[in-house]
XYZ file of C-alpha atoms in Angstrom:
571
model
C 99.657 58.446 109.332
C 99.241 61.974 108.018
C 101.177 64.596 110.175
C 103.188 61.520 111.964
C 106.516 63.405 110.747
C 109.204 65.106 112.681
C 111.613 68.160 111.376
C 114.395 66.168 110.746
C 112.261 63.672 108.351
C 111.477 66.969 106.427
C 115.144 68.295 105.509
C 115.403 66.290 102.084
C 113.681 64.473 99.821
C 114.013 63.515 95.880
C 110.373 65.165 95.188
C 108.784 67.924 97.328
C 104.936 68.159 96.243
C 102.976 71.335 97.401
C 99.241 70.988 97.486
C 97.242 67.617 98.293
C 94.468 68.000 95.755
C 94.187 65.511 92.994
C 97.240 66.591 90.945
C 99.379 66.825 94.013
C 98.123 63.334 95.163
C 98.480 61.902 91.941
C 101.847 63.109 91.298
C 102.833 61.944 94.665
C 101.520 58.547 94.343
C 103.309 58.008 90.824
C 106.631 59.320 92.201
C 106.676 57.006 95.305
C 105.591 54.245 93.077
C 108.372 55.091 90.763
C 110.886 54.790 93.604
C 111.432 58.395 94.647
C 111.202 59.625 98.221
C 108.387 62.020 98.046
C 107.438 64.630 100.782
C 103.836 66.093 100.322
C 102.963 69.494 101.908
C 99.515 70.691 102.311
C 98.669 74.369 103.511
C 95.337 73.498 104.729
C 94.489 71.368 107.767
C 92.875 68.687 105.533
C 93.942 66.996 102.161
C 91.942 66.678 99.161
C 91.571 70.526 97.753
C 88.696 71.222 95.679
C 88.792 67.637 94.043
C 87.363 66.044 97.394
C 84.189 68.126 96.852
C 83.910 67.226 93.123
C 82.250 64.695 91.165
C 85.590 62.445 90.762
C 85.277 62.481 87.019
C 88.133 62.455 84.976
C 87.990 63.174 81.042
C 90.646 60.861 79.248
C 90.020 59.758 75.581
C 90.789 56.077 74.364
C 91.261 54.035 77.609
C 91.639 50.841 77.960
C 87.969 50.580 79.526
C 86.712 52.500 76.561
C 88.349 50.269 74.141
C 87.164 47.118 76.092
C 83.469 48.437 75.965
C 83.621 49.267 72.300
C 83.461 52.890 72.318
C 83.788 54.343 68.745
C 86.537 56.608 69.476
C 90.040 57.444 68.102
C 93.149 59.715 68.910
C 92.394 61.718 65.728
C 88.682 62.417 66.663
C 89.867 63.667 70.350
C 92.591 65.626 68.921
C 89.796 67.349 66.535
C 87.455 67.889 69.402
C 90.136 69.848 71.618
C 91.857 71.741 68.732
C 88.264 72.792 67.859
C 87.652 74.459 71.346
C 91.101 75.578 72.036
C 91.074 78.171 69.497
C 94.401 80.270 69.637
C 95.295 78.622 73.079
C 96.307 75.394 71.300
C 99.389 73.784 72.019
C 100.085 70.932 70.048
C 103.014 69.540 72.080
C 100.759 69.818 75.467
C 97.572 68.589 73.701
C 99.435 65.482 72.285
C 101.106 64.709 75.685
C 97.678 64.578 77.052
C 96.176 62.561 74.717
C 99.089 60.031 74.462
C 99.739 59.764 78.065
C 96.163 59.872 79.772
C 95.294 56.274 78.847
C 98.691 55.100 80.249
C 98.368 57.498 83.559
C 94.933 55.674 84.162
C 96.588 51.974 83.572
C 99.359 53.060 85.639
C 97.313 54.444 88.439
C 95.164 51.197 88.452
C 97.928 49.057 88.502
C 100.259 50.532 91.039
C 98.001 52.668 93.243
C 94.472 51.975 94.936
C 92.687 54.505 92.397
C 90.098 52.378 90.553
C 88.104 53.883 87.541
C 84.714 52.998 86.052
C 83.864 53.721 82.648
C 80.798 56.025 82.466
C 79.872 55.019 78.825
C 76.846 56.983 78.831
C 78.570 60.580 79.703
C 78.633 62.547 76.431
C 81.280 64.959 75.673
C 79.370 68.561 76.458
C 79.401 69.244 73.013
C 79.140 65.683 71.465
C 77.813 67.208 68.094
C 81.018 69.021 67.499
C 83.548 67.871 65.146
C 85.415 65.134 67.113
C 82.751 64.885 69.986
C 81.275 61.626 71.275
C 77.859 60.370 72.752
C 80.004 58.659 75.451
C 82.912 56.881 76.693
C 85.537 59.683 77.558
C 84.755 60.160 81.099
C 85.692 57.424 83.827
C 84.364 57.785 87.614
C 86.636 56.910 90.498
C 85.048 53.977 92.044
C 83.445 53.927 95.728
C 85.839 53.141 98.603
C 85.582 52.159 102.144
C 86.581 54.957 104.470
C 87.437 52.467 107.071
C 90.814 51.676 105.200
C 92.219 55.270 106.106
C 92.154 54.790 110.019
C 92.298 57.767 111.830
C 93.438 59.831 108.790
C 89.736 59.687 107.458
C 89.413 63.033 109.766
C 92.167 64.427 107.643
C 90.043 64.040 104.440
C 88.157 67.143 103.103
C 84.370 66.694 103.664
C 81.832 66.802 100.709
C 79.524 69.859 100.243
C 75.684 69.805 101.208
C 74.710 68.935 97.594
C 76.768 65.703 97.349
C 75.130 63.908 100.415
C 71.415 62.960 101.553
C 71.319 63.430 105.201
C 75.117 62.723 105.396
C 74.906 59.953 102.791
C 77.459 60.681 99.755
C 75.284 60.250 97.081
C 77.547 58.869 93.461
C 76.736 59.768 90.092
C 75.057 56.495 89.703
C 72.769 56.613 92.876
C 70.626 60.046 91.577
C 68.527 57.708 89.319
C 67.789 55.356 92.307
C 67.014 58.411 94.674
C 64.756 60.244 92.401
C 62.647 57.213 91.670
C 62.526 55.690 95.112
C 58.825 55.878 95.155
C 58.233 54.821 91.844
C 60.500 51.730 91.666
C 60.982 48.619 93.756
C 64.346 48.265 92.462
C 65.207 52.057 93.573
C 63.464 51.607 96.886
C 65.346 48.609 98.154
C 68.421 50.371 96.799
C 67.891 53.484 98.767
C 66.633 51.610 101.877
C 69.469 49.517 101.714
C 71.941 52.707 101.589
C 70.108 54.437 104.376
C 70.259 51.309 106.637
C 73.864 51.140 105.971
C 74.431 54.972 106.911
C 72.635 54.248 110.162
C 74.894 51.424 110.978
C 78.385 53.694 109.868
C 77.042 56.508 111.832
C 76.047 54.370 115.223
C 79.943 52.723 115.009
C 82.024 55.658 113.308
C 79.872 58.982 113.770
C 79.509 59.412 109.900
C 79.241 57.337 106.526
C 82.014 55.242 105.627
C 81.071 54.903 101.914
C 83.093 57.243 100.086
C 82.040 58.511 96.462
C 82.955 60.737 93.825
C 85.809 63.284 94.708
C 85.978 61.947 98.288
C 86.563 58.344 96.689
C 89.273 59.635 94.336
C 91.116 61.289 97.023
C 90.649 58.836 99.616
C 92.047 56.066 97.235
C 95.321 58.197 96.593
C 95.793 58.932 100.164
C 95.628 54.925 100.951
C 97.943 54.402 98.244
C 100.501 57.138 100.109
C 100.000 55.442 103.739
C 100.933 52.327 102.425
C 104.157 53.611 100.936
C 104.918 55.446 104.244
C 104.916 58.880 102.325
C 105.758 61.733 104.332
C 102.476 63.872 104.466
C 102.197 66.874 106.400
C 99.087 69.492 106.856
C 98.974 73.225 107.987
C 102.407 73.579 106.213
C 102.396 76.063 103.640
C 105.170 77.105 101.296
C 107.208 80.115 101.983
C 109.834 80.396 99.021
C 111.502 78.228 96.512
C 115.124 77.507 97.097
C 116.830 78.472 93.569
C 120.825 78.044 92.886
C 121.672 78.918 89.286
C 118.329 79.126 87.921
C 117.518 75.558 88.810
C 114.674 74.856 91.715
C 116.421 72.872 94.503
C 113.944 72.936 96.967
C 111.397 75.080 99.047
C 111.230 76.667 102.639
C 107.999 75.535 104.117
C 106.519 76.608 107.354
C 106.114 73.420 109.717
C 104.705 73.864 112.831
C 105.442 77.634 112.713
C 109.115 77.139 111.942
C 110.390 77.719 108.643
C 112.651 74.325 107.216
C 114.418 74.576 104.055
C 113.780 71.312 102.204
C 116.137 69.995 99.871
C 114.684 68.144 96.869
C 116.897 66.306 94.524
C 114.423 65.756 91.850
C 112.516 69.108 92.129
C 109.445 70.724 93.036
C 105.869 70.353 91.968
C 103.247 73.120 92.668
C 99.648 71.966 93.166
C 98.379 74.451 95.214
C 94.807 74.790 93.486
C 95.364 78.294 91.395
C 94.766 81.457 92.654
C 90.840 81.926 93.203
C 91.111 83.762 96.521
C 93.814 85.786 95.529
C 91.930 89.214 95.282
C 94.598 91.203 93.519
C 95.223 88.458 90.643
C 91.676 87.862 90.088
C 90.967 91.520 89.861
C 93.818 91.730 87.403
C 92.726 88.463 85.296
C 89.322 88.128 85.881
C 87.755 91.658 86.582
C 84.160 90.651 85.322
C 83.575 88.402 88.711
C 85.289 90.829 91.187
C 81.798 92.341 92.325
C 80.229 88.469 92.676
C 80.288 87.327 96.054
C 79.177 84.058 95.269
C 82.043 83.237 92.980
C 84.552 81.243 94.841
C 82.446 79.916 97.700
C 82.928 76.168 96.473
C 86.663 76.413 96.760
C 88.980 76.049 99.625
C 90.110 79.427 101.076
C 93.786 78.444 101.002
C 93.811 78.425 97.200
C 95.256 81.868 97.145
C 97.837 81.695 94.229
C 100.839 80.131 96.204
C 102.052 78.129 93.086
C 101.525 80.929 90.997
C 103.904 83.364 93.351
C 106.356 80.701 93.459
C 106.649 80.234 89.878
C 106.701 83.863 89.086
C 109.900 84.003 91.472
C 111.491 81.374 89.378
C 110.918 83.234 86.231
C 107.784 81.667 85.412
C 104.671 83.056 84.418
C 100.652 82.843 84.335
C 98.964 82.149 80.581
C 96.101 84.095 80.999
C 95.013 84.168 77.338
C 91.860 81.754 77.935
C 88.310 82.355 76.606
C 87.088 81.894 80.184
C 89.674 82.228 83.222
C 87.916 79.881 85.170
C 85.280 77.084 85.038
C 82.004 78.189 86.045
C 79.146 76.154 87.819
C 75.803 77.229 89.024
C 75.469 77.212 93.011
C 72.890 77.730 95.651
C 73.534 79.479 99.045
C 71.805 77.136 101.416
C 69.843 78.593 104.622
C 73.092 77.773 106.609
C 74.927 79.898 104.769
C 76.831 77.332 102.931
C 77.175 77.060 99.366
C 76.608 74.162 97.100
C 76.496 72.563 93.765
C 76.815 68.998 92.164
C 73.844 66.563 91.781
C 70.447 68.140 92.139
C 71.429 71.719 91.990
C 73.722 71.064 88.989
C 71.198 68.994 86.810
C 67.798 70.051 88.066
C 67.688 72.745 84.982
C 67.366 69.589 82.797
C 64.274 67.900 84.022
C 60.789 68.596 82.419
C 58.789 71.131 84.489
C 61.495 73.581 85.335
C 63.289 76.655 83.521
C 65.509 79.530 84.570
C 64.713 83.171 84.228
C 66.215 86.355 85.314
C 64.755 89.167 87.539
C 63.145 90.529 84.648
C 61.156 87.084 84.208
C 62.565 86.241 80.959
C 64.536 83.215 79.859
C 67.979 83.670 78.681
C 69.626 80.180 77.710
C 69.223 76.841 77.053
C 68.794 75.272 80.215
C 70.139 72.044 79.298
C 73.499 73.385 78.421
C 76.556 72.168 80.653
C 76.934 73.902 84.100
C 79.578 75.991 82.509
C 77.570 76.866 79.421
C 74.567 77.567 81.672
C 76.653 80.046 83.610
C 78.242 81.714 80.403
C 74.591 82.451 79.564
C 74.021 84.187 82.696
C 77.253 86.260 82.075
C 76.442 87.005 78.679
C 72.798 88.224 79.858
C 74.909 90.489 82.329
C 73.652 88.597 85.350
C 75.144 86.924 88.467
C 71.816 85.608 89.741
C 68.981 83.643 88.127
C 65.887 81.848 89.486
C 65.040 78.002 88.837
C 61.148 78.005 88.302
C 58.920 74.955 89.114
C 55.777 73.697 89.432
C 54.753 71.575 92.429
C 54.749 68.198 90.210
C 58.197 68.879 88.983
C 59.654 70.251 92.432
C 58.203 67.324 94.425
C 59.368 64.602 91.666
C 63.062 65.578 91.100
C 63.758 68.068 94.012
C 66.246 71.576 93.896
C 69.137 71.726 95.560
C 68.648 70.456 99.089
C 65.035 70.376 98.300
C 64.764 66.648 97.772
C 61.931 64.760 96.243
C 58.853 63.629 97.936
C 58.091 62.263 100.860
C 61.190 64.610 102.122
C 59.380 67.540 103.874
C 60.050 70.911 102.259
C 58.840 73.015 105.292
C 62.255 74.159 106.650
C 63.394 75.277 103.099
C 60.312 77.682 102.625
C 60.687 78.997 106.340
C 64.613 80.086 105.345
C 63.588 81.476 102.417
C 65.886 79.253 100.517
C 62.900 77.919 98.588
C 59.980 80.633 97.595
C 56.473 79.520 96.952
C 53.596 81.290 95.495
C 49.997 80.044 94.486
C 50.247 81.622 91.360
C 53.276 82.806 89.293
C 52.328 86.288 90.061
C 52.336 85.621 93.402
C 55.590 83.703 93.330
C 57.218 86.605 91.108
C 56.297 89.247 93.768
C 57.507 87.111 96.517
C 61.105 86.101 94.734
C 61.461 89.543 93.144
C 60.934 88.548 89.851
C 58.779 90.446 87.306
C 55.372 88.872 87.801
C 53.764 89.878 84.534
C 56.997 89.017 82.642
C 57.356 85.631 84.369
C 53.606 84.961 83.737
C 53.862 85.577 79.947
C 57.133 83.715 79.681
C 55.785 80.611 81.223
C 52.577 80.682 79.085
C 55.028 80.920 75.909
C 57.153 78.248 77.414
C 54.057 75.876 78.235
C 52.376 76.568 74.815
C 55.773 75.098 72.988
C 56.520 72.500 75.734
C 53.354 70.668 75.233
C 54.501 70.142 71.459
C 57.868 69.171 72.709
C 59.754 72.036 71.442
C 61.465 75.071 72.286
C 62.133 77.586 69.234
C 63.357 80.192 71.672
C 66.410 78.319 72.881
C 66.167 74.724 71.380
C 66.081 73.155 74.801
C 66.381 69.490 74.951
C 67.921 69.491 71.519
C 71.197 67.848 72.438
C 72.838 64.376 73.283
C 74.182 65.987 76.711
C 70.778 67.239 77.373
C 68.897 63.900 76.846
C 71.457 62.313 78.850
C 70.811 64.236 81.883
C 66.947 64.573 81.654
C 64.384 62.239 82.924
C 63.976 58.956 80.272
C 60.831 58.083 81.894
C 59.055 61.446 80.857
C 57.179 61.889 77.531
C 59.921 64.067 76.913
C 63.418 63.927 79.037
C 63.658 67.782 79.031
C 60.367 69.565 78.321
C 57.093 69.780 80.115
C 54.702 72.516 80.921
C 54.727 74.150 84.324
C 50.994 73.826 85.198
C 50.536 72.361 88.823
C 50.274 74.945 91.292
C 51.659 76.040 93.561
C 54.772 77.252 92.171
C 58.315 77.256 93.196
C 61.776 79.644 92.785
C 65.246 79.236 93.903
C 67.874 81.323 93.414
C 71.254 80.216 91.486
C 74.598 81.956 91.281
C 77.253 82.193 89.224
C 80.214 80.015 90.984
C 83.455 78.488 89.858
C 85.040 75.001 90.423
C 88.789 76.546 89.838
C 90.803 78.478 87.682
C 91.475 77.998 83.906
C 94.076 80.422 83.610
C 97.565 78.983 85.105
C 100.950 78.795 84.907
C 102.410 78.089 81.937
C 104.126 74.527 81.214
C 105.405 72.360 78.616
C 104.581 68.725 77.860
C 106.742 67.415 80.631
C 104.674 69.908 83.189
C 107.829 71.586 83.650
C 107.148 75.389 84.667
C 108.373 77.525 81.645
C 109.942 81.049 81.270
C 108.738 83.913 78.877
C 111.359 82.302 76.460
C 109.409 79.146 76.724
C 112.524 77.555 78.060
C 112.003 74.912 81.149
C 112.872 75.894 84.553
C 114.826 72.945 85.758
C 113.342 71.352 88.908
C 109.962 72.850 88.974
C 106.607 71.389 87.747
C 103.227 72.784 88.038
C 99.766 70.389 87.746
C 96.255 70.615 88.347
C 94.564 74.173 88.688
C 97.992 75.741 89.245
C 98.779 74.961 85.658
C 97.074 76.610 82.616
C 94.216 74.574 80.708
C 94.935 73.126 77.554
C 91.445 73.412 76.341
C 91.714 77.331 76.249
C 89.252 77.921 78.865
C 86.656 75.850 77.487
C 84.905 73.001 79.592
C 84.514 70.360 77.174
C 83.677 67.221 79.022
C 83.002 65.771 82.292
C 86.326 65.551 84.231
C 88.177 68.021 81.789
C 89.975 69.290 85.018
C 90.608 66.255 87.102
C 91.782 64.178 84.019
C 94.592 66.786 82.965
C 95.343 66.929 87.032
C 96.033 63.328 87.165
C 97.842 62.971 83.912
C 100.029 65.689 84.206
C 100.928 64.724 87.665
C 102.020 61.188 86.053
C 103.801 62.947 83.554
C 105.517 65.017 86.142
C 106.772 62.490 88.579
C 108.081 60.149 85.537
C 110.089 63.150 84.123
C 111.372 63.950 87.736
C 112.266 60.281 88.125
C 114.026 60.385 84.729
C 111.800 57.694 83.522
C 110.199 57.952 79.982
C 106.592 57.719 79.781
C 105.140 56.057 76.830
C 104.126 57.983 73.963
C 102.029 55.728 71.989
C 98.161 54.998 72.278
C 97.107 51.616 72.119
C 94.987 50.770 69.064
C 92.076 48.368 68.611
């Protein structure tokens, strides 16, 4: 059981892991299955980190699943794709380590842990047309998990965000189509009805849904593994300092029940504390452009305050801040109860026909069917942290926006709270939402004229493989339709983040390195604590979780003194 640990159990171990997000859980699971005695210490009262709120997708090229599915891919293509985006941040050793070991890491997790994946053959790279990009097959999704297997520890699992559930039912990536078409397809109706019946039964028996999906499922499966292996997991246990002897890291001082305990770690310490999004001083230094954005870090646990960076620097490590963008970006919506949400409907509503995005001046500013990261880059390049999704009545009731779900779910409470804004005309909508009414009317008129011809000469909306994959395949055009059915609606979206790309510099073994690029013995960094090998580019679904699990796998093997396989299987 989590926290079923006493002080004497924490005095020494083989590997001490700080942080219970995807990277820390993954490293712990691999280490214990490799024969190491592991202690996992989490600062917050729950486990899962940002990963528990995520889509649970990992980006790993050339996996067994992809090969068996006949995906046309190669290591060379994947390398070309990464190198093209990493630019000046390209590190051949680290990229090779990732591409070579990623498939083996997935095999190990599936063979040795409870973690299981399903290939997402239709998830394209976010820039699939770029050199080395492909139309699908590099992303895998964590398989659904029955929360009952965690017993009482399910209370220690971080919950999902509002956008990741429907009245308490977690909605998986594969579920969206069913929910969007529940009143237009008998198959979808039956699926949704069955899910809602199961939800009602779960709530009656357990007070909540027990069908865990997405990042919640990924985290729960790793926690289930650690429970079976009787790994010592403690929450509300932050790290104060590292134990350093002759330049080598030998453990750390953690705060357990308010008391400092020196933990001796024979094989080393893994930093997996989630990056530095809530470290105001460091953010102001590394990401000054977002310091005035109150929404930027709303999705990320408050405990992610850069503990890993601080500890690494105390041992001689440093932060690599050369990234094109220091954090991964995603549009977020502030709901009427003050929460922030993304994922699902708020993430992909921009792709649907009958919706556009405008700034307060009433003009479009970006191709709405770019990835969430690309969309927010467009917002920032336009000098804005806030934009508006505009929809006509038909598209709103067909697709929904944010927590405004499709018909027949009522929208009245969202209108009352101001989360959703409505106008009988575009002029009235603009006045109600604070958007230039005349410019909005002109923008929609121009968009409509072109949308009727299924073209967008201004921003080329719907022209990419990625756009088509996340549009409506049942519509005349998956991404383009005029906004004509009154009334009209608007919802604010803000630039937010899923985590930091800038991070601790590591080598191909996930070891923290010093300014001379020498490894610091006994110290590793994984997940958002470590620097992104893509150079601050978001190139595919799962580009943060994939490296978190892979370098957790690499770090655990290196600490255990066991070589990781350095060859990729071929067809």
